[in-house]
Coordinates of C-alpha atoms in Angstrom, one line a residue:
Chain A
X349 CA -10.6 9.9 19.8
X350 CA -12.1 11.0 23.1
X351 CA -15.3 8.9 22.6
X352 CA -15.6 7.8 26.2
X353 CA -15.4 4.2 25.3
X354 CA -12.5 3.8 27.7
X355 CA -14.5 4.4 30.8
X356 CA -14.7 1.4 33.1
X357 CA -18.0 -0.5 33.2
X358 CA -20.1 -1.6 36.2
X359 CA -19.1 -5.3 36.0
X360 CA -15.6 -6.4 37.0
X361 CA -15.8 -9.9 35.7
X362 CA -15.8 -10.9 32.0
X363 CA -16.9 -14.2 30.8
X364 CA -16.1 -15.3 27.3
X365 CA -19.0 -15.0 24.8
X366 CA -18.6 -18.2 22.8
X367 CA -18.2 -21.9 23.3
X368 CA -14.7 -22.2 22.1
X369 CA -13.6 -20.9 25.6
X370 CA -13.6 -24.5 26.9
X371 CA -9.9 -24.4 25.8
X372 CA -9.3 -21.4 28.1
X373 CA -7.8 -23.5 30.8
X374 CA -5.0 -24.8 28.5
X375 CA -1.7 -23.2 29.0
X376 CA -1.0 -20.7 26.3
X377 CA 2.2 -21.3 24.3
X378 CA 4.1 -18.3 25.5
X379 CA 7.8 -18.0 24.6
X380 CA 10.2 -17.9 27.5
X381 CA 10.6 -14.1 27.0
X382 CA 6.8 -13.6 27.3
X383 CA 6.4 -15.9 30.4
X384 CA 3.8 -14.5 32.8
X385 CA 2.0 -15.6 35.9
X386 CA -0.9 -18.0 35.6
X387 CA -3.4 -15.2 36.2
X388 CA -2.0 -13.1 33.4
X389 CA -1.8 -16.1 31.2
X390 CA -5.6 -16.6 31.6
X391 CA -6.1 -13.0 30.5
X392 CA -3.9 -13.6 27.5
X393 CA -6.0 -16.6 26.5
X394 CA -9.1 -14.5 26.8
X395 CA -7.6 -12.0 24.4
X396 CA -6.9 -14.8 22.0
X397 CA -10.6 -15.7 22.0
X398 CA -11.5 -12.1 21.4
X399 CA -9.0 -12.0 18.5
X400 CA -10.8 -15.0 17.0
X401 CA -14.1 -13.1 17.4
X402 CA -12.6 -10.1 15.6
X403 CA -11.2 -12.2 12.8
X404 CA -14.7 -13.7 12.1
X405 CA -16.2 -10.2 11.8
X406 CA -13.2 -9.1 9.7
X407 CA -13.7 -12.0 7.3
X408 CA -17.2 -10.7 6.6
X409 CA -15.8 -7.3 5.9
X410 CA -13.4 -8.7 3.4
X411 CA -16.2 -10.6 1.7
X412 CA -18.4 -7.6 1.5
X413 CA -15.6 -5.5 0.2
X414 CA -14.8 -8.1 -2.5
X415 CA -18.4 -8.0 -3.6
X416 CA -18.4 -4.2 -3.8
X417 CA -15.2 -4.2 -5.9
X418 CA -16.7 -6.8 -8.2
X419 CA -19.8 -4.7 -8.6
X420 CA -17.8 -1.6 -9.6
X421 CA -15.5 -3.6 -11.9
X422 CA -18.6 -4.4 -14.0
X423 CA -19.6 -0.7 -14.0
X424 CA -16.2 0.4 -15.2
X425 CA -16.0 -2.2 -18.0
X426 CA -18.2 -0.6 -20.6
X427 CA -16.3 2.7 -20.2
X428 CA -12.9 1.0 -20.6
X429 CA -14.3 -0.9 -23.6
X430 CA -15.2 2.3 -25.4
X431 CA -11.7 3.6 -24.7
X432 CA -10.3 0.5 -26.2
X433 CA -12.3 0.9 -29.4
X434 CA -11.2 4.6 -29.9
X435 CA -7.6 3.9 -29.1
X436 CA -7.4 1.1 -31.6
X437 CA -9.6 2.6 -34.4
X438 CA -12.4 0.0 -34.1
X439 CA -14.8 2.9 -33.7
X440 CA -14.3 6.6 -34.3
X441 CA -15.7 9.7 -32.8
X442 CA -18.3 11.6 -34.9
X443 CA -16.8 14.0 -37.3
X444 CA -18.8 16.5 -39.2
X445 CA -15.8 18.3 -40.7
X446 CA -15.9 16.9 -44.3
X447 CA -12.6 18.7 -45.3
X448 CA -10.8 16.8 -42.6
X449 CA -12.2 13.5 -43.7
X450 CA -11.0 14.0 -47.3
X451 CA -7.5 15.2 -46.5
X452 CA -6.9 12.7 -43.7
X453 CA -8.5 9.8 -45.3
X454 CA -5.4 7.7 -45.1
X455 CA -4.2 9.0 -41.8
X456 CA -3.5 6.9 -38.8
X457 CA -6.2 4.8 -37.1
X458 CA -7.1 5.3 -33.5
X459 CA -4.5 6.9 -31.3
X460 CA -1.0 5.6 -32.2
X461 CA 1.3 4.6 -29.3
X462 CA -1.4 5.5 -26.8
X463 CA -0.4 3.1 -24.1
X464 CA 3.3 3.4 -24.7
X465 CA 3.1 7.2 -24.4
X466 CA 0.9 6.9 -21.3
X467 CA 3.4 4.5 -19.6
X468 CA 6.4 6.6 -20.5
X469 CA 4.9 9.6 -18.8
X470 CA 5.2 7.8 -15.5
X471 CA 8.6 8.1 -14.0
X472 CA 8.7 4.6 -12.4
X473 CA 7.6 2.9 -15.6
X474 CA 9.7 5.1 -17.9
X475 CA 12.8 3.9 -16.0
X476 CA 12.1 0.3 -17.2
X477 CA 11.3 1.0 -20.8
X478 CA 14.3 0.7 -23.1
X479 CA 14.4 2.0 -26.6
X480 CA 14.1 -1.6 -27.9
X481 CA 11.1 -2.1 -25.6
X482 CA 9.4 0.8 -27.4
X483 CA 9.4 -1.2 -30.6
X484 CA 7.3 -3.9 -29.0
X485 CA 5.2 -1.7 -26.7
X486 CA 3.7 0.2 -29.7
X487 CA 1.7 -2.9 -30.4
X488 CA 0.1 -2.7 -26.9
X489 CA -3.7 -2.2 -27.5
X490 CA -5.0 -2.3 -23.9
X491 CA -4.2 -2.8 -20.3
X492 CA -6.8 -4.2 -18.0
X493 CA -7.1 -5.1 -14.4
X494 CA -9.3 -7.9 -13.0
X495 CA -9.9 -9.1 -9.5
X496 CA -9.3 -12.8 -9.2
X497 CA -10.8 -13.0 -5.7
X498 CA -10.2 -11.0 -2.6
X499 CA -6.6 -12.1 -2.5
X500 CA -5.4 -11.5 -6.0
X501 CA -5.6 -9.2 -9.0
X502 CA -4.5 -9.7 -12.5
X503 CA -3.1 -7.2 -15.0
X504 CA -3.5 -8.1 -18.6
X505 CA -1.5 -6.5 -21.4
X506 CA -3.2 -7.0 -24.8
X507 CA -1.0 -6.9 -27.9
X508 CA -1.8 -6.9 -31.6
X509 CA 0.1 -9.3 -33.8
X510 CA 3.7 -8.2 -33.7
X511 CA 7.2 -9.3 -34.8
X512 CA 8.4 -9.7 -31.2
X513 CA 6.4 -12.5 -29.5
X514 CA 3.5 -15.0 -30.1
X515 CA 1.4 -14.2 -27.1
X516 CA -1.6 -11.9 -27.6
X517 CA -1.9 -11.3 -23.8
X518 CA 0.8 -11.0 -21.3
X519 CA -0.5 -11.3 -17.7
X520 CA 0.8 -10.5 -14.3
X521 CA -1.0 -11.8 -11.2
X522 CA -0.4 -10.4 -7.8
X523 CA -1.5 -12.4 -4.7
X524 CA -1.8 -10.0 -1.7
X525 CA -2.3 -10.4 2.0
X526 CA -5.8 -10.3 3.4
X527 CA -5.6 -6.6 4.1
X528 CA -4.4 -6.0 0.5
X529 CA -1.4 -3.9 1.5
X530 CA 1.4 -6.4 0.9
X531 CA 2.2 -8.6 -2.1
X532 CA 2.9 -12.1 -1.1
X533 CA 3.6 -13.6 -4.5
X534 CA 3.5 -12.5 -8.1
X535 CA 3.4 -14.6 -11.3
X536 CA 3.8 -13.6 -14.9
X537 CA 3.2 -15.0 -18.4
X538 CA 6.1 -16.8 -20.0
X539 CA 6.8 -14.8 -23.1
X540 CA 7.1 -16.8 -26.4
X541 CA 9.7 -14.7 -28.1
X542 CA 10.1 -15.0 -31.8
X543 CA 13.6 -16.1 -32.9
X544 CA 16.2 -13.4 -32.2
X545 CA 13.6 -11.1 -30.8
X546 CA 13.8 -11.6 -27.1
X547 CA 14.2 -8.2 -25.4
X548 CA 15.1 -9.5 -21.9
X549 CA 18.4 -11.2 -22.9
X550 CA 21.4 -9.8 -24.8
X551 CA 23.2 -12.1 -27.2
X552 CA 27.0 -12.1 -26.9
X553 CA 28.9 -13.3 -29.9
X554 CA 32.3 -14.9 -29.4
X555 CA 34.7 -16.4 -31.8
X556 CA 35.5 -20.0 -30.8
X557 CA 39.1 -21.0 -30.2
X558 CA 40.4 -23.2 -32.9
X559 CA 40.8 -26.5 -31.2
X560 CA 41.8 -28.8 -34.0
X561 CA 41.5 -29.1 -37.7
X562 CA 38.7 -31.6 -37.2
X563 CA 36.4 -28.8 -36.0
X564 CA 33.9 -28.8 -38.8
X565 CA 31.6 -26.1 -37.4
X566 CA 33.6 -22.9 -37.1
X567 CA 30.6 -20.5 -36.7
X568 CA 30.8 -17.9 -34.0
X569 CA 29.6 -19.2 -30.6
X570 CA 26.8 -17.2 -28.9
X571 CA 26.2 -16.7 -25.3
X572 CA 23.3 -14.8 -23.7
X573 CA 22.9 -12.7 -20.6
X574 CA 19.9 -11.1 -18.9
X575 CA 19.4 -7.4 -19.7
X576 CA 17.2 -4.5 -18.6
X577 CA 13.8 -4.5 -20.2
X578 CA 10.2 -3.6 -19.2
X579 CA 9.3 -7.2 -20.2
X580 CA 11.2 -8.5 -17.1
X581 CA 8.0 -7.3 -15.4
X582 CA 6.5 -10.6 -16.4
X583 CA 9.3 -12.6 -14.6
X584 CA 8.8 -11.2 -11.1
X585 CA 11.1 -11.8 -8.1
X586 CA 10.4 -15.0 -6.2
X587 CA 9.0 -14.8 -2.7
X588 CA 11.8 -14.9 -0.1
X589 CA 12.2 -17.8 2.2
X590 CA 11.3 -16.6 5.6
X591 CA 14.5 -18.1 7.1
X592 CA 16.6 -16.2 4.6
X593 CA 18.3 -13.3 6.4
X594 CA 19.1 -11.3 3.3
X595 CA 16.3 -8.8 3.0
X596 CA 17.0 -7.5 -0.5
X597 CA 14.4 -9.9 -2.0
X598 CA 11.6 -8.4 0.2
X599 CA 12.5 -4.9 -1.1
X600 CA 12.5 -6.2 -4.7
X601 CA 9.1 -7.8 -4.1
X602 CA 7.8 -4.5 -2.7
X603 CA 9.2 -2.5 -5.6
X604 CA 7.6 -5.0 -8.1
X605 CA 4.3 -4.7 -6.2
X606 CA 4.5 -0.9 -6.3
X607 CA 4.8 -1.1 -10.1
X608 CA 1.7 -3.2 -10.3
X609 CA -0.2 -0.7 -8.1
X610 CA 1.0 2.2 -10.3
X611 CA -0.4 0.4 -13.4
X612 CA -3.7 -0.6 -11.6
X613 CA -4.4 2.6 -9.7
X614 CA -2.9 5.3 -11.9
X615 CA -2.2 4.2 -15.5
X616 CA -5.4 2.2 -16.2
X617 CA -7.9 4.7 -14.8
X618 CA -6.2 7.8 -16.0
X619 CA -4.5 6.7 -19.2
X620 CA -5.5 9.7 -21.2
X621 CA -4.2 12.2 -18.6
X622 CA -0.9 10.3 -18.7
X623 CA -0.9 10.3 -22.5
X624 CA -1.5 14.0 -22.6
X625 CA 1.4 14.5 -20.1
X626 CA -1.0 16.1 -17.6
X627 CA -0.3 13.6 -14.9
X628 CA 2.9 13.4 -13.0
X629 CA 4.1 11.1 -10.3
X630 CA 3.9 14.1 -7.9
X631 CA 0.1 14.5 -8.6
X632 CA -0.5 11.4 -6.5
X633 CA 1.0 13.3 -3.5
X634 CA -1.4 16.2 -3.9
X635 CA -4.4 16.5 -1.6
Chain B
X252 CA -8.7 -12.3 -19.4
X253 CA -10.1 -13.7 -22.6
X254 CA -13.7 -12.4 -22.0
X255 CA -14.4 -11.4 -25.6
X256 CA -15.0 -7.8 -24.6
X257 CA -12.4 -6.8 -27.2
X258 CA -14.4 -7.9 -30.2
X259 CA -15.4 -5.0 -32.5
X260 CA -19.1 -3.9 -32.4
X261 CA -21.5 -3.3 -35.3
X262 CA -21.3 0.5 -35.2
X263 CA -18.2 2.3 -36.3
X264 CA -19.1 5.7 -34.9
X265 CA -19.3 6.7 -31.3
X266 CA -21.1 9.7 -30.0
X267 CA -20.4 10.9 -26.5
X268 CA -23.1 10.0 -24.0
X269 CA -23.4 13.2 -22.0
X270 CA -24.0 16.9 -22.4
X271 CA -20.5 17.9 -21.3
X272 CA -19.4 17.0 -24.8
X273 CA -20.2 20.5 -26.1
X274 CA -16.6 21.2 -25.2
X275 CA -15.4 18.4 -27.6
X276 CA -14.6 20.9 -30.3
X277 CA -12.0 22.7 -28.1
X278 CA -8.4 22.0 -28.9
X279 CA -7.0 19.7 -26.2
X280 CA -4.0 21.1 -24.4
X281 CA -1.5 18.6 -25.7
X282 CA 2.1 19.2 -24.9
X283 CA 4.5 19.7 -27.9
X284 CA 5.7 16.1 -27.4
X285 CA 2.3 14.7 -27.6
X286 CA 1.2 16.8 -30.6
X287 CA -1.1 14.8 -32.9
X288 CA -3.3 15.4 -36.0
X289 CA -6.7 17.1 -35.5
X290 CA -8.4 13.8 -36.0
X291 CA -6.4 12.1 -33.3
X292 CA -6.9 15.1 -31.1
X293 CA -10.7 14.6 -31.3
X294 CA -10.3 11.0 -30.2
X295 CA -8.1 12.1 -27.2
X296 CA -10.8 14.6 -26.3
X297 CA -13.4 11.8 -26.4
X298 CA -11.3 9.8 -24.0
X299 CA -11.1 12.7 -21.7
X300 CA -14.9 12.7 -21.5
X301 CA -14.9 8.9 -20.9
X302 CA -12.4 9.5 -18.1
X303 CA -14.8 11.9 -16.4
X304 CA -17.5 9.3 -16.7
X305 CA -15.2 6.8 -15.1
X306 CA -14.3 9.2 -12.3
X307 CA -18.0 9.8 -11.5
X308 CA -18.6 6.1 -11.1
X309 CA -15.4 5.6 -9.1
X310 CA -16.4 8.4 -6.7
X311 CA -19.6 6.4 -5.9
X312 CA -17.3 3.4 -5.2
X313 CA -15.2 5.3 -2.8
X314 CA -18.3 6.5 -1.0
X315 CA -19.8 3.0 -0.7
X316 CA -16.4 1.7 0.5
X317 CA -16.2 4.4 3.2
X318 CA -19.6 3.4 4.4
X319 CA -18.7 -0.2 4.5
X320 CA -15.5 0.5 6.5
X321 CA -17.5 2.7 9.0
X322 CA -20.0 -0.1 9.5
X323 CA -17.3 -2.6 10.4
X324 CA -15.4 -0.1 12.5
X325 CA -18.5 0.0 14.7
X326 CA -18.7 -3.9 14.8
X327 CA -15.0 -4.1 15.9
X328 CA -15.3 -1.5 18.6
X329 CA -16.9 -3.7 21.4
X330 CA -14.4 -6.4 20.8
X331 CA -11.5 -3.9 21.1
X332 CA -13.1 -2.4 24.2
X333 CA -13.2 -5.7 26.0
X334 CA -9.5 -6.2 25.2
X335 CA -8.8 -2.8 26.6
X336 CA -10.5 -3.7 29.9
X337 CA -8.6 -6.9 30.3
X338 CA -5.2 -5.4 29.3
X339 CA -5.6 -2.6 31.9
X340 CA -7.2 -4.6 34.7
X341 CA -10.6 -2.8 34.5
X342 CA -12.3 -6.2 34.3
X343 CA -10.9 -9.6 34.9
X344 CA -11.6 -13.0 33.4
X345 CA -13.7 -15.4 35.5
X346 CA -11.4 -17.4 37.8
X347 CA -12.7 -20.3 39.8
X348 CA -9.3 -21.3 41.1
X349 CA -9.5 -20.1 44.7
X350 CA -6.0 -21.0 45.6
X351 CA -4.7 -18.8 42.8
X352 CA -6.8 -15.9 44.0
X353 CA -5.3 -16.1 47.5
X354 CA -1.7 -16.5 46.6
X355 CA -1.8 -13.9 43.8
X356 CA -4.0 -11.4 45.5
X357 CA -1.5 -8.7 45.3
X358 CA -0.2 -9.6 41.9
X359 CA -0.1 -7.3 38.8
X360 CA -3.4 -6.0 37.3
X361 CA -4.3 -6.7 33.7
X362 CA -1.4 -7.6 31.4
X363 CA 1.7 -5.5 32.2
X364 CA 3.6 -4.0 29.2
X365 CA 1.0 -5.5 26.8
X366 CA 1.3 -2.9 24.1
X367 CA 5.1 -2.4 24.5
X368 CA 5.7 -6.1 24.2
X369 CA 3.4 -6.4 21.2
X370 CA 5.1 -3.5 19.4
X371 CA 8.6 -4.7 20.2
X372 CA 7.8 -8.1 18.5
X373 CA 7.5 -6.3 15.2
X374 CA 10.8 -5.7 13.5
X375 CA 10.0 -2.3 12.0
X376 CA 8.7 -0.9 15.3
X377 CA 11.4 -2.6 17.4
X378 CA 14.0 -0.6 15.4
X379 CA 12.5 2.6 16.6
X380 CA 12.0 1.8 20.3
X381 CA 15.0 2.8 22.4
X382 CA 15.6 1.6 26.0
X383 CA 14.5 5.0 27.3
X384 CA 11.3 4.8 25.2
X385 CA 10.4 1.6 26.9
X386 CA 10.1 3.5 30.2
X387 CA 7.3 5.7 28.7
X388 CA 5.7 3.0 26.5
X389 CA 4.9 0.8 29.5
X390 CA 2.2 3.4 30.3
X391 CA 0.5 2.7 26.9
X392 CA -3.0 1.4 27.6
X393 CA -4.4 1.2 24.1
X394 CA -3.9 1.8 20.4
X395 CA -6.9 2.6 18.3
X396 CA -7.5 3.4 14.6
X397 CA -10.3 5.6 13.5
X398 CA -11.3 6.5 9.9
X399 CA -11.7 10.3 9.7
X400 CA -13.3 10.1 6.2
X401 CA -12.5 8.3 3.0
X402 CA -9.2 10.3 2.8
X403 CA -7.7 10.0 6.3
X404 CA -7.3 7.7 9.2
X405 CA -6.1 8.5 12.7
X406 CA -4.1 6.4 15.1
X407 CA -4.6 7.1 18.8
X408 CA -2.1 6.0 21.5
X409 CA -3.8 6.2 24.9
X410 CA -1.5 6.6 27.9
X411 CA -2.1 6.5 31.7
X412 CA -0.7 9.3 33.8
X413 CA 3.0 9.0 33.5
X414 CA 6.2 10.9 34.5
X415 CA 7.1 11.6 30.8
X416 CA 4.4 13.8 29.3
X417 CA 1.1 15.5 30.1
X418 CA -0.9 14.2 27.1
X419 CA -3.2 11.3 27.7
X420 CA -3.6 10.6 24.0
X421 CA -0.9 11.0 21.3
X422 CA -2.4 11.0 17.8
X423 CA -1.1 10.5 14.3
X424 CA -3.3 11.3 11.3
X425 CA -2.5 10.1 7.8
X426 CA -4.2 11.7 4.8
X427 CA -4.1 9.4 1.9
X428 CA -4.8 9.6 -1.9
X429 CA -8.2 8.7 -3.2
X430 CA -7.2 5.1 -3.8
X431 CA -5.7 4.8 -0.3
X432 CA -2.4 3.5 -1.4
X433 CA -0.2 6.6 -0.9
X434 CA 0.1 8.9 2.0
X435 CA -0.1 12.5 1.0
X436 CA 0.4 14.1 4.4
X437 CA 0.8 13.1 8.0
X438 CA 0.3 15.1 11.2
X439 CA 1.0 14.2 14.8
X440 CA 0.2 15.5 18.3
X441 CA 2.7 17.8 19.8
X442 CA 4.0 16.1 22.9
X443 CA 4.0 18.1 26.1
X444 CA 7.1 16.7 27.7
X445 CA 7.5 17.1 31.5
X446 CA 10.7 19.0 32.4
X447 CA 13.9 17.1 31.6
X448 CA 11.8 14.1 30.3
X449 CA 11.8 14.7 26.5
X450 CA 12.9 11.5 24.8
X451 CA 13.3 13.0 21.3
X452 CA 16.1 15.3 22.2
X453 CA 19.4 14.7 23.9
X454 CA 20.7 17.4 26.3
X455 CA 24.4 18.2 25.8
X456 CA 26.1 19.9 28.8
X457 CA 29.0 22.2 28.2
X458 CA 31.1 24.2 30.7
X459 CA 31.0 27.9 29.7
X460 CA 34.2 29.6 29.0
X461 CA 35.1 32.1 31.7
X462 CA 34.7 35.4 30.0
X463 CA 35.3 37.7 32.9
X464 CA 35.0 37.9 36.6
X465 CA 31.7 39.7 36.2
X466 CA 30.0 36.5 35.0
X467 CA 27.7 35.9 37.9
X468 CA 26.1 32.8 36.5
X469 CA 28.7 30.1 36.1
X470 CA 26.3 27.1 35.7
X471 CA 27.0 24.7 32.9
X472 CA 25.4 25.7 29.6
X473 CA 23.1 23.1 27.9
X474 CA 22.4 22.5 24.3
X475 CA 20.0 20.0 22.8
X476 CA 20.1 17.9 19.7
X477 CA 17.5 15.6 18.1
X478 CA 17.9 11.9 18.9
X479 CA 16.4 8.6 17.9
X480 CA 13.1 7.7 19.6
X481 CA 9.8 6.0 18.8
X482 CA 8.2 9.3 19.8
X483 CA 9.5 11.0 16.6
X484 CA 6.6 9.1 15.0
X485 CA 4.4 12.0 16.2
X486 CA 6.6 14.5 14.3
X487 CA 6.3 13.1 10.8
X488 CA 8.3 14.2 7.7
X489 CA 6.7 17.1 5.8
X490 CA 5.3 16.6 2.3
X491 CA 7.9 17.3 -0.3
X492 CA 7.5 20.2 -2.6
X493 CA 6.8 18.8 -6.0
X494 CA 9.5 21.0 -7.6
X495 CA 12.1 19.6 -5.2
X496 CA 14.4 17.3 -7.1
X497 CA 15.8 15.5 -4.0
X498 CA 13.7 12.4 -3.7
X499 CA 14.7 11.4 -0.2
X500 CA 11.7 13.1 1.4
X501 CA 9.3 10.9 -0.6
X502 CA 11.0 7.8 0.6
X503 CA 10.8 9.1 4.2
X504 CA 7.1 9.8 3.8
X505 CA 6.6 6.3 2.4
X506 CA 8.5 4.7 5.3
X507 CA 6.5 6.7 7.8
X508 CA 3.3 5.6 6.1
X509 CA 4.4 2.0 6.1
X510 CA 4.8 2.3 9.9
X511 CA 1.3 3.6 10.2
X512 CA 0.0 0.7 8.1
X513 CA 1.9 -1.8 10.2
X514 CA 0.2 -0.4 13.4
X515 CA -3.2 -0.2 11.7
X516 CA -3.3 -3.5 9.9
X517 CA -1.0 -5.8 11.9
X518 CA -0.5 -4.5 15.5
X519 CA -4.0 -3.3 16.4
X520 CA -6.0 -6.3 15.1
X521 CA -3.6 -9.0 16.2
X522 CA -2.0 -7.4 19.3
X523 CA -2.2 -10.6 21.4
X524 CA -0.4 -12.7 18.7
X525 CA 2.4 -10.2 18.6
X526 CA 2.4 -10.1 22.4
X527 CA 2.8 -13.8 22.5
X528 CA 5.6 -13.7 19.9
X529 CA 3.6 -15.8 17.5
X530 CA 3.5 -13.2 14.7
X531 CA 6.5 -12.2 12.8
X532 CA 7.0 -9.7 10.0
X533 CA 7.4 -12.7 7.6
X534 CA 3.9 -14.0 8.5
X535 CA 2.5 -11.2 6.4
X536 CA 4.2 -12.6 3.4
X537 CA 2.6 -16.0 3.8
X538 CA -0.3 -17.0 1.6

């Protein structure tokens, strides 16, 4: 870091570079704690103009970075499409072993439970997947990630027709801050569960009290309560109000965002390594 | 996400694209849990080749992204250098108000306690800064971030001569995973504290027991213990051994990495907004 850029220059007076500095004579809105002399206040104002200059250049960086990511997203797509076809038996790899073809003629298509197995190999995801979830997740045919713009990405979970819900795609969109390191909001698809198949609520059955002989309908009453399920992933925690002093929600949002990043950065690109059990969470801490 | 890329194609047989597929007949190293029929195993092998294809394209992406970041780092540098000069009184803004110049001739240079004030405005950093630390941090002249390569960035804290330590720069280097979302290792400068000035240990004084009259040296014994201080930032937690079952260290590493990201992404680019108390941690959750 000793690049010599800190050596003083020959001129001792700086003038702002751009026109917006007409406002430099305004009094900056310093809080009482930050109150400073008029001379220092002028310097602070100058720094604010510099920060605007920085932000203009940084905006160009974000734009160029978005374009770069979009370009590579297109290059990745055909590779991921081939994977999709193999996993779901739409195409098969070449097989010259005739004996195999005869004896296994009626064997399974594609790679059964590919995505379920890959996800269960990841510790953070495995924690969320209940035994009941596994029934539904074996219908998962693909997971894709798409950039919406520089400030959002969308995960899509593609399902074949299944006895659990009507949706063929469950989506989760993460809106991020401009640097891309913090999730500011997440939204998920509302799942259209088939009757009695909802995995995110538990149905409690209670016998009604006999109130009077006029009660015609003496069927058991039912009540529901939320329960643990991977599918809660599509009903993410709401963004905390900034005046709210309880900081648990921010932690929940961060945890939910981490899950999204695990799926985007680890599961989607390296699904087969997870499937084979070769990846572990610890691998991502190796140099 | 309904881009039609999931529609089956006309051909039902895929052949691998590259030469490395000579190894396709090898038996994949599936764990007992993942054991599958030979036909499925062939498909898994095919996916492994596809993953290698993906990784080759992704490596190009990381290279291009590094270049882009380096290009913008150069564009940001002159802006940050101007800020440095104003903050430390090496240059001053133009001042046509003669009265001010006379009355404030002997007033403070630059913007006193600029970086200390900016850092204290951030909740996560404020938690770490003790009253004693403030004494040393008022000598902080600049904070810079430099990319080392695509897998590391270095934060540099530049200090003027001070009564606390000999170093003029304290550095912290974060090595990150290839995606850049996880810290794999962090290293910091060893601080050369001046005698009796170390802020990261507390000196405990104890009177020695009188053992015998032959004890010539009856001075109080001293003992030291680690204490809270921002300067512990330069002595980061070690990477956890992957066989270690205790997961506290990974959380510590993540917390330490978050601090580095706060400094890199929030404090350095927007220091004046933090100084003015206009930024809050919650701002980074706003859309």
